[in-house]
XYZ file of C-alpha atoms in Angstrom:
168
model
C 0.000 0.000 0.000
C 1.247 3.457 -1.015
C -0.925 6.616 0.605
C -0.933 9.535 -1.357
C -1.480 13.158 -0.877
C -2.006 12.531 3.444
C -4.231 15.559 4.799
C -4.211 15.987 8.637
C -6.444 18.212 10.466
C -5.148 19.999 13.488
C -8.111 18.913 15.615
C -7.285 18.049 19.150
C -8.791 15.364 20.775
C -8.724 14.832 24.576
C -8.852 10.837 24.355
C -6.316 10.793 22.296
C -2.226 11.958 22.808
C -0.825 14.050 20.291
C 2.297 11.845 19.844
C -0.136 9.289 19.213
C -1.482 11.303 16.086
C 2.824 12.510 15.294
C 3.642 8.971 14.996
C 0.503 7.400 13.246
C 0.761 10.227 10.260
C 4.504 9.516 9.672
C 3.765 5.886 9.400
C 0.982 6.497 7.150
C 3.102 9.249 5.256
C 6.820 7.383 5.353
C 6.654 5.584 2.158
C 5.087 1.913 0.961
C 3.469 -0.191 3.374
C 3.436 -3.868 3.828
C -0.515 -5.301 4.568
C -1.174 -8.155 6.579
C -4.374 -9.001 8.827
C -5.022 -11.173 11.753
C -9.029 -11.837 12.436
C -10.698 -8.522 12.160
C -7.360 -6.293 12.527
C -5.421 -4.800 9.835
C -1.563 -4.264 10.188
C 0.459 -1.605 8.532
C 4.168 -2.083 8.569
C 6.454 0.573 7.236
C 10.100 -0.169 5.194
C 11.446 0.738 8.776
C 9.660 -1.760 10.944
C 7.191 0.420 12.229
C 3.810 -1.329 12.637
C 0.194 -0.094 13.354
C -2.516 -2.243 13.986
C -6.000 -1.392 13.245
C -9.338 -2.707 14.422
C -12.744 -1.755 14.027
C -14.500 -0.011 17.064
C -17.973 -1.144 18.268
C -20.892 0.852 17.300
C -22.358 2.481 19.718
C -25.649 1.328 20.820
C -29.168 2.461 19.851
C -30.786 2.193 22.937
C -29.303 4.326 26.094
C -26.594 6.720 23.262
C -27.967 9.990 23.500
C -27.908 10.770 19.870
C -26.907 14.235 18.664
C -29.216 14.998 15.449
C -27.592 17.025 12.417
C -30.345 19.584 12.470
C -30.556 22.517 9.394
C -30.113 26.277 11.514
C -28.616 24.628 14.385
C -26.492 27.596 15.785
C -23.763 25.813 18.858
C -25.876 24.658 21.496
C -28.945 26.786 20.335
C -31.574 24.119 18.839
C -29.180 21.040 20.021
C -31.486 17.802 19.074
C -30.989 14.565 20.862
C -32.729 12.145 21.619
C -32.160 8.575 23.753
C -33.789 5.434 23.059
C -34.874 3.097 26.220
C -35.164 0.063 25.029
C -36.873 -1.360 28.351
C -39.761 1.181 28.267
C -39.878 1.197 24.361
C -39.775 4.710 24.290
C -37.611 8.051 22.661
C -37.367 10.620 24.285
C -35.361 13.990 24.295
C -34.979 17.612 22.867
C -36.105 18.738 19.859
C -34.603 22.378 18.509
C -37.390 24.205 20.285
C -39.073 21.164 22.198
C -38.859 18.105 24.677
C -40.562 15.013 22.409
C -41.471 11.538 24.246
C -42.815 8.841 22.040
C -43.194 4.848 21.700
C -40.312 3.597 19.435
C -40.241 -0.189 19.129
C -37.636 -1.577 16.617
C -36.893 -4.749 14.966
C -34.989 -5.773 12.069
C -33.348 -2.616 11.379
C -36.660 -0.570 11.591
C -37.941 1.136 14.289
C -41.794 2.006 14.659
C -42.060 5.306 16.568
C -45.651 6.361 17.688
C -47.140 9.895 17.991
C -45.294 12.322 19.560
C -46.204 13.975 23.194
C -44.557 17.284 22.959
C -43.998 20.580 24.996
C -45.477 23.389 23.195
C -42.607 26.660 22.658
C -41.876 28.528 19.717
C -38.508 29.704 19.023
C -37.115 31.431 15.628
C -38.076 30.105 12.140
C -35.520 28.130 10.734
C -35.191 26.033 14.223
C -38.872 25.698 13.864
C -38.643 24.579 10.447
C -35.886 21.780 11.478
C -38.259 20.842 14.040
C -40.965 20.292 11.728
C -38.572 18.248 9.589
C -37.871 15.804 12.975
C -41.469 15.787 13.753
C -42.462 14.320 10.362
C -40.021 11.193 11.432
C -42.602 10.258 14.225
C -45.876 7.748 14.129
C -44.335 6.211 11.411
C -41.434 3.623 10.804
C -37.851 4.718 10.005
C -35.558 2.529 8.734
C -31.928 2.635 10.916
C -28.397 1.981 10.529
C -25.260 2.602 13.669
C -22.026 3.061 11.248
C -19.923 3.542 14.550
C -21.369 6.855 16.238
C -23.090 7.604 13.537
C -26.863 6.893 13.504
C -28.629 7.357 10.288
C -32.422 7.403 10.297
C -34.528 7.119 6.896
C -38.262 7.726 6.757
C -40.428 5.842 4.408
C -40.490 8.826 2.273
C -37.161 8.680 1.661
C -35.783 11.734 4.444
C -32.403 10.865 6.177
C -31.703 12.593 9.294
C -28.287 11.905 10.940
C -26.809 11.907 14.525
C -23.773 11.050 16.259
C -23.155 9.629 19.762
C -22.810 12.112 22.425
C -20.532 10.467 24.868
């Protein structure tokens, strides 16, 4: 394997050491690579002996994450969506941009069924009131879902996606 044209962002992350990020970018970076795999793990040896060993994380699970929702005029922490799915109650429940939502959600085989939604009743400016509407049109229906590592991806029948991402 030969990477090409590496791009790094400059993003610091606190569960992660920078000399962590140093070394695994001039490994990637130093030249061809020599592949090998054990299982599920992926090993990347450099010309100078230097080996990383990659696995694939868990994804998170649906019921107890509190999901973070990609939400159109979300502003920082103004109109933050989540919601958390209790899988012993069969409920969702959470924050929509303007609004606390509880609902049933039931799920099976990849779909979950989620029943009217009980709502508070506020009004807040218009796009975060149109994003709302948007999340609101998800509920007493079923969604099709997929967990891609902290990424949750929710499709309704007619075909909207709304993504979210584990808020740990």
């Amino acid at each position: 394997v030969r990477p090409s044209d590496a791009v790094f962002t400059e993003k610091a992350c606190a569960k992660t050491p920078a000399d962590f990020e140093k070394s695994l970018g001039r490994a990637l970076t130093a030249g061809p690579l020599t592949t090998g795999s054990e299982g599920d793990r992926l090993t990347l040896t450099t010309a100078d002996g230097d080996t990383v060993r990659l696995s694939r994380s868990e994804d998170a699970p649906l019921h107890g994450t509190k999901w973070a929702l990609d939400v159109p005029g979300q502003k920082g922490g103004k109109g933050r969506a989540r919601l958390t799915f209790d899988q012993g109650a069969k409920t969702v429940s959470g924050r929509l941009p303007c609004n606390h939502v509880n609902a049933r959600a039931t799920v099976s085989d990849g779909r979950i069924t989620l029943g009217a939604p009980s709502t508070t009743r506020m009004m807040c400016e218009g796009s975060l009131m149109d994003a709302e509407k948007r999340l609101l049109g998800l509920f007493d229906s079923k969604i099709d879902y997929r967990i891609d590592h902290e990424t949750l991806t929710l499709t309704s029948e007619d075909g909207v996606t709304v993504r979210a991402v584990a808020d740990r």
